[in-house]
CSV table of C-alpha atoms in Angstrom, one decimal:
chain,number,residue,atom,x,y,z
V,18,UNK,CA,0.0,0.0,0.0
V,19,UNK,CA,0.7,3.6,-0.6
V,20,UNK,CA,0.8,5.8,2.5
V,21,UNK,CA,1.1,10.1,2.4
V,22,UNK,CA,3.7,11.4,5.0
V,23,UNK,CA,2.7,15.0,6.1
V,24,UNK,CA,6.0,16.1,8.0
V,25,UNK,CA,6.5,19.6,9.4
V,26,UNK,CA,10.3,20.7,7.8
V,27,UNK,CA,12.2,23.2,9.5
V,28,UNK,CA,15.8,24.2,8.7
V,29,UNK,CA,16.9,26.8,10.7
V,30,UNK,CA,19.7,27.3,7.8
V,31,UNK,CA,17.4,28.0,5.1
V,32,UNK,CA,13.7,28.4,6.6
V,33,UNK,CA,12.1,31.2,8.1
V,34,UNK,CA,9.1,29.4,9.7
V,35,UNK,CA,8.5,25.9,9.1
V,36,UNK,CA,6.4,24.1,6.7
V,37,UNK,CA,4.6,21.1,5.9
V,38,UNK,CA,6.0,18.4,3.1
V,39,UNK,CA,4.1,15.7,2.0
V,40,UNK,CA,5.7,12.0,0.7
V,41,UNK,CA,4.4,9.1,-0.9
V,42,UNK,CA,5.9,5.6,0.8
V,43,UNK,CA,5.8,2.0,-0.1
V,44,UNK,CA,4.2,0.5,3.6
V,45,UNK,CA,2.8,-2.1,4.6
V,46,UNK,CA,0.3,-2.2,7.4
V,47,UNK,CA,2.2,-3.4,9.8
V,48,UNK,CA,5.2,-0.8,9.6
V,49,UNK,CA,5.6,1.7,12.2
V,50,UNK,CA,5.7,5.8,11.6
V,51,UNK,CA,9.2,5.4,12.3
V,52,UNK,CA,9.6,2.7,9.3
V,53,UNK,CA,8.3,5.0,6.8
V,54,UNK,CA,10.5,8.2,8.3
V,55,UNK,CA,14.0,6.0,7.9
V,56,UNK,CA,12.3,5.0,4.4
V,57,UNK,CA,12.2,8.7,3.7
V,58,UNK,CA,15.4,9.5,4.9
V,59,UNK,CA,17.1,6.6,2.8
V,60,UNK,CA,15.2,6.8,0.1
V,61,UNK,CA,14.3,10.2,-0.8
V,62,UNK,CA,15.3,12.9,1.4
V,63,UNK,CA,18.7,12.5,3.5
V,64,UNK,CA,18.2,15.8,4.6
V,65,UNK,CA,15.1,14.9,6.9
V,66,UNK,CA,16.3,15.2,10.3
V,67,UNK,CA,14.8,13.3,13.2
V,68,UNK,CA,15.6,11.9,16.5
V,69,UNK,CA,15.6,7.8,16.9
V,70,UNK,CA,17.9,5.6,19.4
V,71,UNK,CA,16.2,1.8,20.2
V,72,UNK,CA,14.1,1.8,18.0
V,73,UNK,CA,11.8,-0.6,20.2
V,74,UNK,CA,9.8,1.8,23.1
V,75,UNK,CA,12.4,1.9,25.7
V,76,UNK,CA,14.9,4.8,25.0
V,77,UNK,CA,12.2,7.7,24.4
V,78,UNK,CA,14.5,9.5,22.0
V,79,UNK,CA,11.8,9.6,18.7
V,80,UNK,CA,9.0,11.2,20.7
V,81,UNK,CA,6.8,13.6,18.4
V,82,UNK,CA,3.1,14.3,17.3
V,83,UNK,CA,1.9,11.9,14.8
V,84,UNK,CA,-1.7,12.4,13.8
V,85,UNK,CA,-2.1,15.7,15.9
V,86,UNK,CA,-1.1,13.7,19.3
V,87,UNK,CA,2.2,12.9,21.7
V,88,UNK,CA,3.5,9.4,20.5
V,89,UNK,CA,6.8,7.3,20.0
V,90,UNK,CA,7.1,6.4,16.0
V,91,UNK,CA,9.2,3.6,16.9
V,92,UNK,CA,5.6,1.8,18.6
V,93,UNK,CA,3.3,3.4,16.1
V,94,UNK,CA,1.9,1.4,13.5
V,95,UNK,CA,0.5,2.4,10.3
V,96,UNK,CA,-2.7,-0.1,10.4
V,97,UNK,CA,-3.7,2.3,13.6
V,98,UNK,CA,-3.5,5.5,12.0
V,99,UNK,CA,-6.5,4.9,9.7
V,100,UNK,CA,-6.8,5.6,5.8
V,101,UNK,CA,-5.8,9.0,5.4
V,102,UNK,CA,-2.5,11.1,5.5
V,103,UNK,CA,-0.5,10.5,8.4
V,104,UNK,CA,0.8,14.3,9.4
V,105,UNK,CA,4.2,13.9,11.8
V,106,UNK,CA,5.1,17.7,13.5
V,107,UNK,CA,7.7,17.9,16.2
V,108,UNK,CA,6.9,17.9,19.7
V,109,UNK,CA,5.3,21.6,21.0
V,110,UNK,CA,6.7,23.5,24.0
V,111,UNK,CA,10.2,23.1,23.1
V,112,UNK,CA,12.5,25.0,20.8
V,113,UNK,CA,12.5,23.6,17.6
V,114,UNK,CA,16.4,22.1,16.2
V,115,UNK,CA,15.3,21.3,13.2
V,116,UNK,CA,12.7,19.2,11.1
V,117,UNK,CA,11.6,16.6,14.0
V,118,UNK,CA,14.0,17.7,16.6
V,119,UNK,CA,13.4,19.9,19.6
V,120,UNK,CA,15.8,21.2,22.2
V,121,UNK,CA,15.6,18.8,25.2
V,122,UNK,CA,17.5,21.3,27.9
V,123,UNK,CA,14.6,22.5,29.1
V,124,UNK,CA,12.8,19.6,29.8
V,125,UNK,CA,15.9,17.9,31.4
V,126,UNK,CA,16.9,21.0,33.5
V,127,UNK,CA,13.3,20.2,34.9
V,128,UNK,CA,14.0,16.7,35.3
V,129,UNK,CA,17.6,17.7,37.4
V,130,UNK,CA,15.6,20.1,39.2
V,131,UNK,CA,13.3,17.2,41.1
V,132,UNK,CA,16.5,15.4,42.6
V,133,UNK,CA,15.8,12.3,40.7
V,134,UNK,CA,17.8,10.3,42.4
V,135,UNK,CA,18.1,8.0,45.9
V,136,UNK,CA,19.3,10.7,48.9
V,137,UNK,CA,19.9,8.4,52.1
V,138,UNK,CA,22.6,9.4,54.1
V,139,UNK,CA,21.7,6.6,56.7
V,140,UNK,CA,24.5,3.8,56.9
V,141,UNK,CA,23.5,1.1,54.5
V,142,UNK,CA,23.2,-2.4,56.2
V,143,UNK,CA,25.7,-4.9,55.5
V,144,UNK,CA,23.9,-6.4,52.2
V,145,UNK,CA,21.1,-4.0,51.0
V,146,UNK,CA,18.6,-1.5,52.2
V,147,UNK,CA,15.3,-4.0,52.1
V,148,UNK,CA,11.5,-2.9,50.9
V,149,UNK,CA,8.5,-4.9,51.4
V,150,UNK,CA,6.8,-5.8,48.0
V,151,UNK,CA,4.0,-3.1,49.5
V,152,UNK,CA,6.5,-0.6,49.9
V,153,UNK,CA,7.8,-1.0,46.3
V,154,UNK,CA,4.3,-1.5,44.4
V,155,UNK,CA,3.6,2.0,46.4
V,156,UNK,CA,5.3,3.7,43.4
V,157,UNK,CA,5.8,0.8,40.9
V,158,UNK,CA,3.7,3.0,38.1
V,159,UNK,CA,6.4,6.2,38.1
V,160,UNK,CA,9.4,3.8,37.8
V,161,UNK,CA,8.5,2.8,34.2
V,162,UNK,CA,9.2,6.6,32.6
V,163,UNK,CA,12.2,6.4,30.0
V,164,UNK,CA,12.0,10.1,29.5
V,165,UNK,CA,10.5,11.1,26.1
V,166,UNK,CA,9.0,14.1,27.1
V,167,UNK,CA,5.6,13.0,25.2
V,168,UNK,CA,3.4,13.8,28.6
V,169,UNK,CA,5.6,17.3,29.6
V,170,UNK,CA,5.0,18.3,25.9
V,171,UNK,CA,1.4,17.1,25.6
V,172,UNK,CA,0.5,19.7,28.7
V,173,UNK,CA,-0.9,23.4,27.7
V,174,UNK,CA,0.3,24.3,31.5
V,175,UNK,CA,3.6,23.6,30.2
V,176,UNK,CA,3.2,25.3,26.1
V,177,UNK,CA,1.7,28.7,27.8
V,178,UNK,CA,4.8,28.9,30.4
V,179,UNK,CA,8.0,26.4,29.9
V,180,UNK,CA,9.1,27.5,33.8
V,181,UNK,CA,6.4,24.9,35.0
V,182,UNK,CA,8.6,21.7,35.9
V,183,UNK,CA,6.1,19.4,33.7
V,184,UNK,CA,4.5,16.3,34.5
V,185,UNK,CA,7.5,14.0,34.1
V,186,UNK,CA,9.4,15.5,36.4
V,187,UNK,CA,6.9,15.1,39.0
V,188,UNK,CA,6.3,11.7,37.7
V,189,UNK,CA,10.3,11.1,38.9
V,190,UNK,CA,9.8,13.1,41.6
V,191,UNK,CA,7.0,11.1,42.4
V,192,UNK,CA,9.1,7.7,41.5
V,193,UNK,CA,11.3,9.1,44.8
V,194,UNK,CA,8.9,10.4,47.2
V,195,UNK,CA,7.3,7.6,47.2
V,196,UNK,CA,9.7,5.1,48.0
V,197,UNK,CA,10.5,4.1,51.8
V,198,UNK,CA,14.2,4.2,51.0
V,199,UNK,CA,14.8,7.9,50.3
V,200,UNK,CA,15.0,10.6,52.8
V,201,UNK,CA,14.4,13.9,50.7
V,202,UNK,CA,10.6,13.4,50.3
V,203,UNK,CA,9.9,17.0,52.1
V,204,UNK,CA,12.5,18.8,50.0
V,205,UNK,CA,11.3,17.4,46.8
V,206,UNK,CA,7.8,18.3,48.1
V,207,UNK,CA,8.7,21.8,48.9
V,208,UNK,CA,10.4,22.1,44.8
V,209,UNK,CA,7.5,21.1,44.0
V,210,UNK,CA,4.9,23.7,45.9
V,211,UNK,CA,6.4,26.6,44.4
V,212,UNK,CA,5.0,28.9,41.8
V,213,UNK,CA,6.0,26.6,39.0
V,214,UNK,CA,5.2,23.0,40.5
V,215,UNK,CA,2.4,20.8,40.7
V,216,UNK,CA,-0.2,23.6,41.5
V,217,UNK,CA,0.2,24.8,37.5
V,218,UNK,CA,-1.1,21.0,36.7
V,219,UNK,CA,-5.4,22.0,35.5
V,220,UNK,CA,-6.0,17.6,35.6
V,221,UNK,CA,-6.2,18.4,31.8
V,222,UNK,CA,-5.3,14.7,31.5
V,223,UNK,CA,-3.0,14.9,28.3
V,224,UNK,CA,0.1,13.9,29.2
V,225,UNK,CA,-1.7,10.3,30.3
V,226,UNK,CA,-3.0,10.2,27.3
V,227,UNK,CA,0.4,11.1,25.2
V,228,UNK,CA,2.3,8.3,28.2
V,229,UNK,CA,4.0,5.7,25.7
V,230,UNK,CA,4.2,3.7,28.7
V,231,UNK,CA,1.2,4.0,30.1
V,232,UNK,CA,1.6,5.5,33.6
V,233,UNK,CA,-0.9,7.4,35.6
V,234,UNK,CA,0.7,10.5,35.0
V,235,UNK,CA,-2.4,12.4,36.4
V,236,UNK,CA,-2.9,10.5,39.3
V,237,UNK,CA,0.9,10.4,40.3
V,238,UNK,CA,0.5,14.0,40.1
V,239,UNK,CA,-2.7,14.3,42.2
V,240,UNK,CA,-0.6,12.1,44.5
V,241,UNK,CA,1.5,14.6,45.1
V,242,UNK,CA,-0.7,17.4,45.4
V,243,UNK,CA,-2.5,15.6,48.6
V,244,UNK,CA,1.0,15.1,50.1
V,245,UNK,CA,2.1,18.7,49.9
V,246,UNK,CA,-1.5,19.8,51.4
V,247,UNK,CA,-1.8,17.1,54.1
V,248,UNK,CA,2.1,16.7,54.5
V,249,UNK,CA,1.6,13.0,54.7
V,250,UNK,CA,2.9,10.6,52.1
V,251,UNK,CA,0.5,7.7,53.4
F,23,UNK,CA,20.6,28.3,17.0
F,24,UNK,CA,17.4,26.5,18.3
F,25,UNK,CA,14.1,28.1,17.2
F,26,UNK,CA,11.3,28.4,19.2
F,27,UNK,CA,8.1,27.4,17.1
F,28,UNK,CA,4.5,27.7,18.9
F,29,UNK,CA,1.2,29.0,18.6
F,30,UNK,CA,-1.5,28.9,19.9
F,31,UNK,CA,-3.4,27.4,16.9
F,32,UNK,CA,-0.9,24.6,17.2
F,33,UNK,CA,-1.9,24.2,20.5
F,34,UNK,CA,-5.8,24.2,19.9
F,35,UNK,CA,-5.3,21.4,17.0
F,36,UNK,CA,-3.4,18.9,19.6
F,37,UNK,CA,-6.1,16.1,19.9
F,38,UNK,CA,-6.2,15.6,23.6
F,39,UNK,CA,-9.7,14.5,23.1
F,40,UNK,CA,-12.7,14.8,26.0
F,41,UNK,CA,-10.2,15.5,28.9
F,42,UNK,CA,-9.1,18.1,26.8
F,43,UNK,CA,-12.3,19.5,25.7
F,44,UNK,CA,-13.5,20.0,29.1
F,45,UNK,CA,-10.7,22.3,30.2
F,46,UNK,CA,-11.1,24.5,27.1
F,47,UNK,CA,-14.9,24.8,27.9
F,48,UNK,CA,-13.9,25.6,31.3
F,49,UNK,CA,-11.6,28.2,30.0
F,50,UNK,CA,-13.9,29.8,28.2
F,51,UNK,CA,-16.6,29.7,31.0
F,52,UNK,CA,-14.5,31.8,32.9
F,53,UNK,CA,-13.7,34.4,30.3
F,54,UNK,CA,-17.6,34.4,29.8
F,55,UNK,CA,-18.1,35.0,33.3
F,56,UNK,CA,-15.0,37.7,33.1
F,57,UNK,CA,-17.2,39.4,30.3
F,58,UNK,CA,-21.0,39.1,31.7
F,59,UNK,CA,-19.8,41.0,35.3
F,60,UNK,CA,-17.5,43.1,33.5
F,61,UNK,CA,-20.8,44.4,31.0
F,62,UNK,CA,-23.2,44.3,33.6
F,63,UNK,CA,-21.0,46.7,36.3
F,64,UNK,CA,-19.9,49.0,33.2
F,65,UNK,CA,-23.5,49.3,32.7
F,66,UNK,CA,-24.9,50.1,35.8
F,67,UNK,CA,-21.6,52.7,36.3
F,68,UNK,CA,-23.4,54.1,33.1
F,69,UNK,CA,-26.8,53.8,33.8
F,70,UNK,CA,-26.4,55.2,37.3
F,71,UNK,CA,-23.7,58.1,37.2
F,72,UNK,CA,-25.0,59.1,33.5
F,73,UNK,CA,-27.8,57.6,32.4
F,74,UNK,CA,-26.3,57.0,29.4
F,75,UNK,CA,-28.3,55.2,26.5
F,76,UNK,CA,-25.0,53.0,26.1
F,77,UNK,CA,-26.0,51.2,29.3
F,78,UNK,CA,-29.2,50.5,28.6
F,79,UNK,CA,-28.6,48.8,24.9
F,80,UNK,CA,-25.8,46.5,27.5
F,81,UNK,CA,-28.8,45.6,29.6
F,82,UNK,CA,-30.6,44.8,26.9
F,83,UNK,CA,-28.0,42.4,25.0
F,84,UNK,CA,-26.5,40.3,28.3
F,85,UNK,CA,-30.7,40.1,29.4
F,86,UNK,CA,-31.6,38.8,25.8
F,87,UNK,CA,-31.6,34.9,25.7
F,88,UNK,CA,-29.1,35.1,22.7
F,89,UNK,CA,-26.2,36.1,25.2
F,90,UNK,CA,-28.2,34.4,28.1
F,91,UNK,CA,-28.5,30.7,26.7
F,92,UNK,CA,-24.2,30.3,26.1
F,93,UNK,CA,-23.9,32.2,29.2
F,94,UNK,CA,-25.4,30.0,31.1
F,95,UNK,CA,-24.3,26.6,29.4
F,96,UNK,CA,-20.3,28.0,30.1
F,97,UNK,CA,-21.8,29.4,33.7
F,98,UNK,CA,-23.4,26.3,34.6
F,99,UNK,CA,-20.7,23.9,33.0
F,100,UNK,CA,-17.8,25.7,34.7
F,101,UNK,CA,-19.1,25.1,37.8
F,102,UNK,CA,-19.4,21.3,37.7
F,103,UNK,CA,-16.4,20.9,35.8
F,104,UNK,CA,-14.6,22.5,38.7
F,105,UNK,CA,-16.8,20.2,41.2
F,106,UNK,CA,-15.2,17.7,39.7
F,107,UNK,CA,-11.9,18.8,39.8
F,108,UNK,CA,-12.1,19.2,43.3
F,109,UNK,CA,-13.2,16.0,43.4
F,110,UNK,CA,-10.8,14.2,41.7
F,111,UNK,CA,-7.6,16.8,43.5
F,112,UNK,CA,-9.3,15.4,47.1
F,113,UNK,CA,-9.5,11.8,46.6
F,114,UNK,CA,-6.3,10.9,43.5
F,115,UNK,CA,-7.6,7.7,43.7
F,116,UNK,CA,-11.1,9.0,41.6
F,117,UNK,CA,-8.2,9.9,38.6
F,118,UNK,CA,-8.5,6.5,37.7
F,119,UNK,CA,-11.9,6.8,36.6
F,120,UNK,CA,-11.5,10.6,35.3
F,121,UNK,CA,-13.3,9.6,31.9
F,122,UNK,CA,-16.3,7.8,33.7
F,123,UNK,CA,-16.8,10.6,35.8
F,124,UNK,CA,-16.5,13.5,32.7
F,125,UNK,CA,-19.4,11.2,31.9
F,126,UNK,CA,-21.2,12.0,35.0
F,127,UNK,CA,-20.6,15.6,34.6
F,128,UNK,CA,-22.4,15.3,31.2
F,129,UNK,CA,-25.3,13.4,33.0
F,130,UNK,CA,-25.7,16.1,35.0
F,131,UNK,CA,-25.3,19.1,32.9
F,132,UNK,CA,-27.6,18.4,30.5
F,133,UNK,CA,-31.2,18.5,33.1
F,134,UNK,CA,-29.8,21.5,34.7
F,135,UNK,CA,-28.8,22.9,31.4
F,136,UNK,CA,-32.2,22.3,30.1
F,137,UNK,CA,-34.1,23.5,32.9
F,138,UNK,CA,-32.5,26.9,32.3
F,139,UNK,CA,-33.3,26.9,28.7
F,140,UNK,CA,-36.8,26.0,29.3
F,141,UNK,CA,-37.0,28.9,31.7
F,142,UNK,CA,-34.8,31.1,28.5
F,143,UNK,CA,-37.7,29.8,26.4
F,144,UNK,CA,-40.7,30.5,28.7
F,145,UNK,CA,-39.4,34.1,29.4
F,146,UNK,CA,-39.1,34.5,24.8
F,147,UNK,CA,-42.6,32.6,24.7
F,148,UNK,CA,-44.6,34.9,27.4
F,149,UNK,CA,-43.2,38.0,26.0
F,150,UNK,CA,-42.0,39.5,29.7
């Protein structure tokens, strides 16, 4: 079958706004988005730039809007799309690199800003510092996020003001808060009651929709909301 | 040198779907509020301090079922959409069943919604 690729070009050496250019690709229904963007690529335009890594759903780097939403091309298939074109724009809320790529600073200087990372200053035991399985399936849902910024840019709290920290980063703050191991649950909780934390989050519900991985992005957020305002983490 | 490229329209076009929908409609219910108190105290400072004409023809558009009927589908919409969002901030545990319970908001809507356009209608239909 014959498919129509809609892409959104930008380059920022030629271009002064970005515009759309349409492709005709040999598919089958079973190929993904990002099948027919390396077919483009090889085949007709070497020029088209875009972001790709695992190509398999785990590394998050060819997040973009295909079809007017947040997904990953690499777990996108054609047969899902339906009939018509298939339009593939870069992701919205970050500066645009060229083509398909955006400038990902931003929404890892968010990331960094959460303390994504174990704090536990308390001597480890001899062998390992032990969790219950109750105490780990507390934040099992927030550990799954590989970080393709499809829920942060999916957010119009985030698109009308890029200071907002954006739902992954709670979602890894969350991942941290949550567990019994870590000690810095009230300092990530006071990052995130300021100005530009969790209180800019409207429960517009986007960014679960646009999760690849399908975490409860919302309700890890909400989460946190009702931990900052009671100032209990049960 | 990156280039920043959004817009609004860009923005509007993203299909979030129903979730999405509902926080535009509430967005606009609170502009529409914004603008009915903002008409109807510009037109009493008129009416009052000057009794200008200008106030009067105000009067008469936000008290004409034209303006009244969206008015109060964004009024009354708004105000259950935010129920719910209290709702769901209070108890995270609801955000599971966020789409079920847009649903509800729908179920509810609609009677009051129609009760105030039967009264919009009744008020056109007896002529007061």
């Amino acid at each position: 079958m014959e498919v129509k690729v809609k892409i959104l070009r930008f380059n920022p050496e030629a271009d002064k706004r970005p515009h759309y250019q349409t492709f005709c690709v040999d598919a089958e229904p079973t190929d993904r988005v990002l099948d027919l963007l390396e077919k483009i690529k090889g085949y007709q335009d070497g020029s088209l730039a875009f972001r790709r890594s695992c190509a398999h759903g785990i590394c998050g780097s060819d997040a973009m809007r295909i079809n007017g939403m947040n997904r990953l091309a690499c777990k996108t298939l054609v047969k899902d799309l339906g009939r018509g074109t298939i339009v593939v724009e870069p992701l919205l809320g970050l500066p645009l690199i060229k083509d398909l790529i955006v400038d990902m600073d931003p929404f890892f200087e968010h990331y960094e800003s959460v303390m994504p990372y174990l704090v536990n200053d308390e001597p480890p035991p001899l062998k390992e510092r032990l969790q219950s399985p109750e105490e780990r399936a507390r934040f099992d849902d927030t550990t799954k996020c590989i970080l393709c910024a499809a829920c942060t840019t999916a957010c119009p709290s985030f698109w009308s003001n890029g200071r907002y920290v954006g739902p992954a980063a709670i979602v890894n703050a969350h991942r941290f808060i949550f567990d019994s191991r870590d000690r810095a649950a009230a300092e990530r909780l006071r990052i995130l009651s300021n100005q530009f934390g969790v209180y800019r989050c409207h429960t517009i519900f986007n960014c679960t929709l646009a999760c690849p991985r399908e975490i409860q992005i919302t309700k890890a957020i909400g989460e946190v909301k009702k931990a900052i305002a009671t100032g209990s983490l049960e | 040198m990156a280039s920043k490229f959004q817009s609004w329209w860009q923005g509007v076009r993203y299909r979030g779907g129903g979730p999405m929908i509902t926080w535009m409609l509430h967005r606009i219910g609170g502009l529409a509020m914004v603008v009915f108190v903002g008409m109807h105290v510009f037109a009493s400072f008129l009416t009052q301090q000057f009794g200008s004409g200008l106030g009067t023809t105000l009067n008469l558009i936000y008290q004409s079922p034209y303006f009244q009927a969206p008015l109060y589908f964004f009024v009354i919409f708004h105000a259950l959409n935010g129920l719910r969002i209290i709702l769901l901030d209070t108890f995270p545990k609801l955000l599971e069943y966020q789409r079920e319970l847009i649903w509800l908001q729908w179920i509810v809507f609609i009677p009051i919604y129609g009760l105030a356009v039967f009264f919009i209608l009744a008020q056109i239909v007896s002529g007061e």
